[in-house]
Structure formats: structure tokens, C-alpha cells
PDB file of C-alpha atoms in Angstrom:
ATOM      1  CA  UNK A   1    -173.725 -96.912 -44.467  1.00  0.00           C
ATOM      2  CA  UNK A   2    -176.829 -97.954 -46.315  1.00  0.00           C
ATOM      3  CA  UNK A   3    -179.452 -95.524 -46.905  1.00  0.00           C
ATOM      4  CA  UNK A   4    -183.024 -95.492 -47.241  1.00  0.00           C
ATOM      5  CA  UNK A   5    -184.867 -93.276 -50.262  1.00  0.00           C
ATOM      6  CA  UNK A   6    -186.391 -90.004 -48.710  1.00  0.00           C
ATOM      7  CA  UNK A   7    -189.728 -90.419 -50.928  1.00  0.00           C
ATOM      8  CA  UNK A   8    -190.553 -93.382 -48.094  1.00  0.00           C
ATOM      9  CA  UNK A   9    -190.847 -90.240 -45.156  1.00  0.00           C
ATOM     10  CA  UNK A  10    -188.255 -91.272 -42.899  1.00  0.00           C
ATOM     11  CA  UNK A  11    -184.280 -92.362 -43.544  1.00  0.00           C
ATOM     12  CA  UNK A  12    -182.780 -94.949 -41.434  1.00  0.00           C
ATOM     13  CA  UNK A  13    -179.063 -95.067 -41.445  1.00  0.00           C
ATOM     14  CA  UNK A  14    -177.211 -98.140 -40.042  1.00  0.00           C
ATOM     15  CA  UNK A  15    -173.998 -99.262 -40.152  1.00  0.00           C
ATOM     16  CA  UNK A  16    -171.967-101.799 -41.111  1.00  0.00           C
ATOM     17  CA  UNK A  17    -172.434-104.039 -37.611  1.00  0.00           C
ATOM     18  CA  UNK A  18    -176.128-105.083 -39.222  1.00  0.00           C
ATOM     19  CA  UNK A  19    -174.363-107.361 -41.410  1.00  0.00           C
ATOM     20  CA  UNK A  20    -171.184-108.015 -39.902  1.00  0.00           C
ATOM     21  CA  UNK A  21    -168.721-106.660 -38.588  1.00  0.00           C
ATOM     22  CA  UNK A  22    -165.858-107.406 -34.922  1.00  0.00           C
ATOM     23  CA  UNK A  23    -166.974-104.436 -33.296  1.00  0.00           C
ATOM     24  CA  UNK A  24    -170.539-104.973 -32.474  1.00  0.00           C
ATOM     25  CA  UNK A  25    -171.832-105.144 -29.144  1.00  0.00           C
ATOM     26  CA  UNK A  26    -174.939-106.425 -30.429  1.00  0.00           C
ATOM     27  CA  UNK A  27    -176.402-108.038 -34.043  1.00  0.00           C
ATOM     28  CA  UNK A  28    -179.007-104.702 -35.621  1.00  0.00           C
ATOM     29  CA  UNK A  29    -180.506-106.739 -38.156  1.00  0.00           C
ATOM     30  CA  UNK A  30    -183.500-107.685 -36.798  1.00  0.00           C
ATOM     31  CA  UNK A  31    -184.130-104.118 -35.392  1.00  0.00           C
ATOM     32  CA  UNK A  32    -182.839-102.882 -38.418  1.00  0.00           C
ATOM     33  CA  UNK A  33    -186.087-105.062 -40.269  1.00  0.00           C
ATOM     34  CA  UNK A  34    -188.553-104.058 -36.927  1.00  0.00           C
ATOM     35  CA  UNK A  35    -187.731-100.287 -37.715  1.00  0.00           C
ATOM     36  CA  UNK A  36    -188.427-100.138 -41.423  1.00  0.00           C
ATOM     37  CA  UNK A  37    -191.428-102.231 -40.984  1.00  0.00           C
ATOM     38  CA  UNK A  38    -193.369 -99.983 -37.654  1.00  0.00           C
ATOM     39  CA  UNK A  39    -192.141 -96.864 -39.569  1.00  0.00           C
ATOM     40  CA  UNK A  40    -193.602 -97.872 -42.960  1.00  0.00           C
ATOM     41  CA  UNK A  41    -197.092 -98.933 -41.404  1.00  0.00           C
ATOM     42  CA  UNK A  42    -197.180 -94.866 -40.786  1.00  0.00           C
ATOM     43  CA  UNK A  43    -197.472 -93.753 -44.239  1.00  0.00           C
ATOM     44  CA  UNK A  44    -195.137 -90.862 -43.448  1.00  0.00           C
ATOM     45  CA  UNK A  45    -194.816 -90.328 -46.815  1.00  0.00           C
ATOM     46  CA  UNK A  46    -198.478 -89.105 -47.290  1.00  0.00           C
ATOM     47  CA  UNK A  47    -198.531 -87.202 -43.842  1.00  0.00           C
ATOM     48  CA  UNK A  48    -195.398 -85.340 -45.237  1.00  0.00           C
ATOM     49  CA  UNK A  49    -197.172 -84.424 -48.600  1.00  0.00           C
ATOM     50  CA  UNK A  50    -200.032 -83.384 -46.927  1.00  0.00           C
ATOM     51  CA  UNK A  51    -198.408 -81.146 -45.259  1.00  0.00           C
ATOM     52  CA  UNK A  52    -196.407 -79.597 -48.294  1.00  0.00           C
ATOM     53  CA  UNK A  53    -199.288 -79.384 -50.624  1.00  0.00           C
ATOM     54  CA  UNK A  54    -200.319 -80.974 -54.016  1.00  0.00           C
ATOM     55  CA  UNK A  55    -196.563 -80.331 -55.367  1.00  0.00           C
ATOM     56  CA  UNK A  56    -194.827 -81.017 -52.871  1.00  0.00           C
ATOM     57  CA  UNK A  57    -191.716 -82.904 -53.721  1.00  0.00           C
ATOM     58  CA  UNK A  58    -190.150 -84.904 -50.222  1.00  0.00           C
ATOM     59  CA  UNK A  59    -186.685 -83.941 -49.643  1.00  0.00           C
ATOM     60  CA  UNK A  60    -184.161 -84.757 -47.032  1.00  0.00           C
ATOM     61  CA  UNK A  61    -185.085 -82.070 -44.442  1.00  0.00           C
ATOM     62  CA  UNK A  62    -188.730 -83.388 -44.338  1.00  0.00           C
ATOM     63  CA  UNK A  63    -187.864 -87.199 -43.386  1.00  0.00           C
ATOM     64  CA  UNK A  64    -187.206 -88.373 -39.913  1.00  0.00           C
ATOM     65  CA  UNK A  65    -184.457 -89.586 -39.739  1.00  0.00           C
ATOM     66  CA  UNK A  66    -183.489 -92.852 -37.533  1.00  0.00           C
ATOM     67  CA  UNK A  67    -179.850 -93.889 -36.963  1.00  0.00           C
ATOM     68  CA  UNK A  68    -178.713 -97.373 -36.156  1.00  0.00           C
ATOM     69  CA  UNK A  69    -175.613 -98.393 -34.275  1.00  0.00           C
ATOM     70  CA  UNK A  70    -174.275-101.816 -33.465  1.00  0.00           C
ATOM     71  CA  UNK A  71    -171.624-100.580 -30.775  1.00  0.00           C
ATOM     72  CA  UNK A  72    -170.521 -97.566 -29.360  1.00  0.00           C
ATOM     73  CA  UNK A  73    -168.306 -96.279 -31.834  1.00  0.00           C
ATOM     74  CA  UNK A  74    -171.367 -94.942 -33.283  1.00  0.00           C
ATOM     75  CA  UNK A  75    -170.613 -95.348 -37.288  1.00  0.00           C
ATOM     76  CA  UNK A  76    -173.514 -94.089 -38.125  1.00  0.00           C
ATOM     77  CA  UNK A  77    -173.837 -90.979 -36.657  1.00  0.00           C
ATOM     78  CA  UNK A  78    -176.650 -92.217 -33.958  1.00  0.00           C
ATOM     79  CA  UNK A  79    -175.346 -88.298 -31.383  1.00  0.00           C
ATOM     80  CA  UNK A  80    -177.471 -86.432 -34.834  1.00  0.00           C
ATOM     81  CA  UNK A  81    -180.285 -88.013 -35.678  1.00  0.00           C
ATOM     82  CA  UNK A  82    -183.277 -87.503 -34.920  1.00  0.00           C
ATOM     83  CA  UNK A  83    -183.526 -90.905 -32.826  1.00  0.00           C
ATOM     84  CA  UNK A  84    -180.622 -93.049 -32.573  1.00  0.00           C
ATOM     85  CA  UNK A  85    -180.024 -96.607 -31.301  1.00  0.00           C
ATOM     86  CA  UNK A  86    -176.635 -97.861 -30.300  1.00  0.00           C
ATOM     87  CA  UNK A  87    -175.973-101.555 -29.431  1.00  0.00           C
ATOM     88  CA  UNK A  88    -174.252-102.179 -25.844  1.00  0.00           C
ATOM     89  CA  UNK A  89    -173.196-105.212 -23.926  1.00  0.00           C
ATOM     90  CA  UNK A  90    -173.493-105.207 -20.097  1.00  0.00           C
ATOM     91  CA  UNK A  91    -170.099-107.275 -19.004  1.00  0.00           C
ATOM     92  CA  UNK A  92    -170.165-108.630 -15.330  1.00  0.00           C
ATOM     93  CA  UNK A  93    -167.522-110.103 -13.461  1.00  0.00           C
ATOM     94  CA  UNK A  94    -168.246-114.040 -13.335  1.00  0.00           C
ATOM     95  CA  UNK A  95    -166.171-116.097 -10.330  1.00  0.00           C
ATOM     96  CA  UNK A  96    -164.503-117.687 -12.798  1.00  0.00           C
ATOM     97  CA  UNK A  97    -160.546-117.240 -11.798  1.00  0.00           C
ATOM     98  CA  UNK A  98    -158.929-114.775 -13.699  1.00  0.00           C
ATOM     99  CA  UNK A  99    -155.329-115.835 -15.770  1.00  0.00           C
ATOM    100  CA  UNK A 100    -154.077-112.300 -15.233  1.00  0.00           C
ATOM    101  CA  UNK A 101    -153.473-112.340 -19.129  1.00  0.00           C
ATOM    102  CA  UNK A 102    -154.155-108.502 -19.264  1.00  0.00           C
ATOM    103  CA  UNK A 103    -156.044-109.223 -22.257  1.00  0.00           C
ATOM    104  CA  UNK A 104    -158.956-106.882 -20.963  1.00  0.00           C
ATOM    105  CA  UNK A 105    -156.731-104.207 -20.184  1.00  0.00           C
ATOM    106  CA  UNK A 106    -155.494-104.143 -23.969  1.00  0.00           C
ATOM    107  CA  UNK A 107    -159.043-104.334 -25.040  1.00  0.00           C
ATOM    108  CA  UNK A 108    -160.773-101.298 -23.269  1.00  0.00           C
ATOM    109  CA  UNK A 109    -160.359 -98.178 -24.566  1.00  0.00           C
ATOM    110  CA  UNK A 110    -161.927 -96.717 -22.315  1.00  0.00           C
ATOM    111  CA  UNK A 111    -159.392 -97.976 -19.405  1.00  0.00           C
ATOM    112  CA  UNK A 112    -162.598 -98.985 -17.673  1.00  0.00           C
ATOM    113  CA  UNK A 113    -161.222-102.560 -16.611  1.00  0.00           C
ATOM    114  CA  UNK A 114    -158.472-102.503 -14.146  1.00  0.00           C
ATOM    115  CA  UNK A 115    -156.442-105.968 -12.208  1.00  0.00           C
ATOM    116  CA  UNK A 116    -156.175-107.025  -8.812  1.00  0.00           C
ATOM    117  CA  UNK A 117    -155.001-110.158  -6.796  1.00  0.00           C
ATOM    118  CA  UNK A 118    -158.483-111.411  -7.255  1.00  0.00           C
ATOM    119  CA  UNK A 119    -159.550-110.124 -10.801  1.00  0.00           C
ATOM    120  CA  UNK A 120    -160.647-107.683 -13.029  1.00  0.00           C
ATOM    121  CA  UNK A 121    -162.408-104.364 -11.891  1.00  0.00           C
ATOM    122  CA  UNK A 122    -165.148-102.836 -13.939  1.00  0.00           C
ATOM    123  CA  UNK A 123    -165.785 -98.770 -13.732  1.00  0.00           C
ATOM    124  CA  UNK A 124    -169.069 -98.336 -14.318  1.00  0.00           C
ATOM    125  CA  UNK A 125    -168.704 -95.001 -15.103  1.00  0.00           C
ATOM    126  CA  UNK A 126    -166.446 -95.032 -17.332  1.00  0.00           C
ATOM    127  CA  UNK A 127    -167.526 -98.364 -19.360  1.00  0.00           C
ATOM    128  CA  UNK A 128    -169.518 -97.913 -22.517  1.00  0.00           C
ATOM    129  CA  UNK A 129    -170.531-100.982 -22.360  1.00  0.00           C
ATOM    130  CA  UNK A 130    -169.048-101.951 -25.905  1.00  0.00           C
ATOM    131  CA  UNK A 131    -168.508-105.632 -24.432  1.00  0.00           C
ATOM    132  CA  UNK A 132    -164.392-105.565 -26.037  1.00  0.00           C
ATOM    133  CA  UNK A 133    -163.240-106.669 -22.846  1.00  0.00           C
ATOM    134  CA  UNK A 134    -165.204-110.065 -22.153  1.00  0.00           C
ATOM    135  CA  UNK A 135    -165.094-110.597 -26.124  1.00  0.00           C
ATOM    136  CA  UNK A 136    -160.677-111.290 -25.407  1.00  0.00           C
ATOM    137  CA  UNK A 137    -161.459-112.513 -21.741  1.00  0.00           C
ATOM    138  CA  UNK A 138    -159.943-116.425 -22.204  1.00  0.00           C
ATOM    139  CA  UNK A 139    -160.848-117.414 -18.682  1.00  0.00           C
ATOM    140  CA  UNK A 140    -164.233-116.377 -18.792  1.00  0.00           C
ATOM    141  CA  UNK A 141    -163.888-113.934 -15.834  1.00  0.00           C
ATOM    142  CA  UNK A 142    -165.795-111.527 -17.681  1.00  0.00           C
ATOM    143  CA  UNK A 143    -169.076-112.396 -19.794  1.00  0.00           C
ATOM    144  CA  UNK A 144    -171.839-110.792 -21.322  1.00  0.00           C
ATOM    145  CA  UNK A 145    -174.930-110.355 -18.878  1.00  0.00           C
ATOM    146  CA  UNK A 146    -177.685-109.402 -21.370  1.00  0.00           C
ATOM    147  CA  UNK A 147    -177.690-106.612 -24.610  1.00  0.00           C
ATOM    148  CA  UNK A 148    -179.472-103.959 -25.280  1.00  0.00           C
ATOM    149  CA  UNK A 149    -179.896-100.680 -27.242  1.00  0.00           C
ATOM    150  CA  UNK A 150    -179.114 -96.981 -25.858  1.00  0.00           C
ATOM    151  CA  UNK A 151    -181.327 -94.540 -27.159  1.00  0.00           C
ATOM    152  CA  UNK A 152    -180.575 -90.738 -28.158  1.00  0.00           C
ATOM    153  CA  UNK A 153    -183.353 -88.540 -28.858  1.00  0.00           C
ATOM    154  CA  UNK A 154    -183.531 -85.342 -30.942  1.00  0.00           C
ATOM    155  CA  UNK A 155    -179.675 -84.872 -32.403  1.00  0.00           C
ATOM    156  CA  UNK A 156    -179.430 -82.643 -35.415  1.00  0.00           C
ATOM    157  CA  UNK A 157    -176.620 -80.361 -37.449  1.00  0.00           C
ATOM    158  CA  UNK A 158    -177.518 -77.148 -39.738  1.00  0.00           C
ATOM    159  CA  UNK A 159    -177.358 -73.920 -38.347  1.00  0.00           C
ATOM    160  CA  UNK A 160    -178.551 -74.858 -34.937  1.00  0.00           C
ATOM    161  CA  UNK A 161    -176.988 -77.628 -34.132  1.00  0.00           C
ATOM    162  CA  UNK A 162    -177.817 -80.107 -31.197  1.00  0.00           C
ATOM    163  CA  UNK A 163    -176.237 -83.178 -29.911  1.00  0.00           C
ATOM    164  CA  UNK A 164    -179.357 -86.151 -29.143  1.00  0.00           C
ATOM    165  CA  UNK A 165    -179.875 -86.761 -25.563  1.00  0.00           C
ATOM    166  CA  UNK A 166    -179.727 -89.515 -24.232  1.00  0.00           C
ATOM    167  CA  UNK A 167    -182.880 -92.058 -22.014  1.00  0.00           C
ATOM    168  CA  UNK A 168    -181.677 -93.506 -19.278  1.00  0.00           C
ATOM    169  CA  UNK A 169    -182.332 -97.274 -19.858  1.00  0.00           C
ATOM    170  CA  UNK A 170    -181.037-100.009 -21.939  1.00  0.00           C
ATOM    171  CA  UNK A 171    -184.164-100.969 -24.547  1.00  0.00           C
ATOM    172  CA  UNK A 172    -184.817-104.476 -25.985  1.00  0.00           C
ATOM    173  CA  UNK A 173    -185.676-104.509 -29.723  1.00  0.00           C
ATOM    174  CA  UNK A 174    -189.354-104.143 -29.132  1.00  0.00           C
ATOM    175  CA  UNK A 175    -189.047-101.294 -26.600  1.00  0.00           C
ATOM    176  CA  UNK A 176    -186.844 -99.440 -29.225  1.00  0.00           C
ATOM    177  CA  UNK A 177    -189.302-100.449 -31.942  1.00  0.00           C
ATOM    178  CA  UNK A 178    -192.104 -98.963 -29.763  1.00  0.00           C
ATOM    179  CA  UNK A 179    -190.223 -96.064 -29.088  1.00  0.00           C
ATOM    180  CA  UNK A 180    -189.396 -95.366 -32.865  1.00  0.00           C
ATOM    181  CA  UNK A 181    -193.128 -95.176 -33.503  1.00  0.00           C
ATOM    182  CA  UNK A 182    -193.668 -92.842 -30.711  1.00  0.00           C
ATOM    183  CA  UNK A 183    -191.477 -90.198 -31.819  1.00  0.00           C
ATOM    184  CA  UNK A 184    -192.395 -90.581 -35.788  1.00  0.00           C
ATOM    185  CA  UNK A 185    -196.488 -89.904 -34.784  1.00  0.00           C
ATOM    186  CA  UNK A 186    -195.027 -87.024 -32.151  1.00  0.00           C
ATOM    187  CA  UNK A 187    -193.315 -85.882 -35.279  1.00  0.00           C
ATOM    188  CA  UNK A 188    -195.907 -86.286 -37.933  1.00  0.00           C
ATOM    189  CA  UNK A 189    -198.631 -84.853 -35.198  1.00  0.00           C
ATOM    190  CA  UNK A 190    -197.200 -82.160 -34.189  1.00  0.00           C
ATOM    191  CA  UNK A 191    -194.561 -80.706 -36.277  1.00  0.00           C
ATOM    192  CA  UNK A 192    -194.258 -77.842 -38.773  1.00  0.00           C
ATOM    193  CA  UNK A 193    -192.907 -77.747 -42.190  1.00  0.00           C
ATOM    194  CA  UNK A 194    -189.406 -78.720 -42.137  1.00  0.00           C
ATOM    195  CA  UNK A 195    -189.106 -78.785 -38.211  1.00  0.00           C
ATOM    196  CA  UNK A 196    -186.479 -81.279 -37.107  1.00  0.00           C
ATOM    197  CA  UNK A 197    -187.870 -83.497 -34.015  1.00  0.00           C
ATOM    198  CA  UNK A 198    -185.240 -82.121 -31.520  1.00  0.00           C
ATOM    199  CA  UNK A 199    -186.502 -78.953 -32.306  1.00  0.00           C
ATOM    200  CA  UNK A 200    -189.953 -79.865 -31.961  1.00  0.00           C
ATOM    201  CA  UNK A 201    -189.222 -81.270 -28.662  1.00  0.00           C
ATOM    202  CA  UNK A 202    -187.326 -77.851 -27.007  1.00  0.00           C
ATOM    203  CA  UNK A 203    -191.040 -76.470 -28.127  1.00  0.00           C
ATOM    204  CA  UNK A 204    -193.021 -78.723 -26.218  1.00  0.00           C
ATOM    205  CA  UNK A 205    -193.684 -78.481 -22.959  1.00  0.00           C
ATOM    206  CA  UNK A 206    -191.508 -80.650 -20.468  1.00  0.00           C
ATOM    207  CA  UNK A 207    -194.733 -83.179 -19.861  1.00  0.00           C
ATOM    208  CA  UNK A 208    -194.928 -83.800 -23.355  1.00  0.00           C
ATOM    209  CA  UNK A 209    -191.115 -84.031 -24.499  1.00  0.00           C
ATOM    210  CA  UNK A 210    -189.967 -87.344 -23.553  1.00  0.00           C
ATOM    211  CA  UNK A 211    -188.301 -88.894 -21.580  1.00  0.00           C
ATOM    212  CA  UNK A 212    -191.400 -90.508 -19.410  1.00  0.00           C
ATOM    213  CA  UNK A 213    -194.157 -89.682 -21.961  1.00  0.00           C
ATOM    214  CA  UNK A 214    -192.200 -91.171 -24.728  1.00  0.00           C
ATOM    215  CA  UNK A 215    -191.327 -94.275 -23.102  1.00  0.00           C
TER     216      UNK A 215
END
């Protein structure tokens, strides 16, 4: 995982899928370059010294931190940060004719694609949308509708740990972008000293938390 320096205010964490890598559902780098840049235009680093006074020294509990995954498998830990982004592929069935290769079937490990006379069989509910199964598809039967990036808000560890929760809707990279600002001002706004943003938003009242107000 590559690392940003705390001193900047905020941490984002990506993995390997922004430079390469089979598994990825969709390409992070250019999010990964839209992040860093919003964030930085903040100054979090000053709001965070402000707050801690004249010798105040920025450590790893004071940044927000911003995890970036490319697919599902979630590499970078997107379930416990304090906003998280993973990549995912929304697979349709074309009418293409299937080969009934099974090639999907081997692929999903979420046994989310199943085989009929006619074709494969997506369960929506139990796809992650990781986009394995039209990546191996030789006929074409399944393909790649459109990406986009999930988005978990509020995760953290410590002594009170809480898994992120997740919006409801698939972002593009500018709605994530604008959604990454959002929280960091929420954060820098209305924090205290060493409050983590999940934490920050169980204080809030439910019309300021999230989920339509952040959006």
C-alpha cells in the first residue's frame, strides 16, 4: 500500500489496483490524483495545528484518513477508514449466445452467476459487482455496463471500533471527489481534538450525518 505523510492532514491509502494489478474492477489512478489534489486545496494541515496549539506536532490520530480500493477485495482496508472508495463493475447479461463454457461459474466467488438453457443468471444480491465473471466471459454474454466507486463512510479500529457504512449509490470519480471534500470540511468544522469522523458522525444529529446531506 502506498502511504501518504501525516504532516499533509489527511492519509490516503490505496492499493496496488492504482497501478496495476488483474483484480481491479476499475483503474484508481485518476481518483487516486483527484483525491490528493481536492484534499490538499484544504490546508488540513493548518486547520489541524490550529486546533492543537503552537506545538502541536500532527500525528496519525489527527489525519483523516481516505482509503482507496480498485475492487472488492478491499486491499486497502476501505470497511476502516474514515471514507473509503471501492471500484465495482456493473456486469449485464448481453444477447450474445452463451458457449456454456462455465467460465463464469469458475470466476465468481461469490456463486452469484448461475447457467441455464438460455444463459447465464446474475444474483443481484449476491454479486459484488467485482466484474470477474464478464472479464473470462469468451462469448461476450456478459459485459461491463458502466464502473463506478462504492463509498463507506466513518469505519475506524481502537478501542471502539466501527465498521464504515455504506451510501447507497455507485459514484463517478467526481461525485467521490466531491464527496471526499464534504466529509474532510465536516471533519475539520466540526470535530474535536483527536475525534475520528465516524465518531463525529454518531454525534451529529441524523439531518446532518450523511447520507443525503453529504451527498
Amino acid at each position: 500500500m502506498q502511504r501518504e505523510d501525516w504532516s499533509k492532514g489527511f492519509v490516503i491509502e490505496a492499493c496496488r489496483g492504482v497501478q496495476a494489478c488483474p483484480h481491479r474492477a476499475v483503474d484508481g489512478a485518476k481518483l487516486a490524483r483527484g483525491l490528493r489534489q481536492a484534499l490538499e486545496a484544504l490546508s488540513p494541515a493548518e486547520r489541524i495545528k490550529a486546533k492543537l496549539g503552537p506545538a502541536g506536532v500532527i500525528r496519525a490520530h489527527d489525519c483523516f484518513r481516505v482509503s482507496l480500493s480498485c475492487c472488492p477485495n478491499g486491499c486497502s482496508r476501505p470497511q476502516i477508514a474514515d471514507i473509503g472508495f471501492i471500484g465495482a463493475a456493473e456486469v449485464v447479461v448481453t444477447p450474445e449466445p452463451c458457449h456454456q463454457c462455465g467460465a463464469c461459474l469458475e470466476a465468481c466467488r461469490e456463486n452469484a452467476v448461475s447457467l441455464d438453457a438460455q444463459g447465464p443468471i446474475l444474483d443481484e444480491v449476491l454479486c459484488v459487482r467485482c466484474g470477474a465473471c464478464a472479464k473470462v466471459c469468451p462469448s461476450d454474454s456478459l459485459a461491463v455496463k458502466g464502473t463506478g466507486w462504492r463509498a463507506m463512510l466513518g469505519g475506524r479500529l481502537g478501542r471502539h471500533p466501527r465498521l464504515a457504512q455504506e451510501l447507497p449509490d455507485l459514484l463517478t470519480e467526481s461525485e467521490a471527489v466531491a464527496l471526499a471534500v464534504r466529509c474532510l470540511t465536516l471533519h475539520l468544522d466540526q470535530a474535536r481534538r483527536g475525534e475520528r469522523f465516524g465518531a463525529l458522525l454518531e454525534r451529529l444529529e441524523p439531518a446532518e450525518r450523511g447520507q443525503p446531506g453529504l451527498i
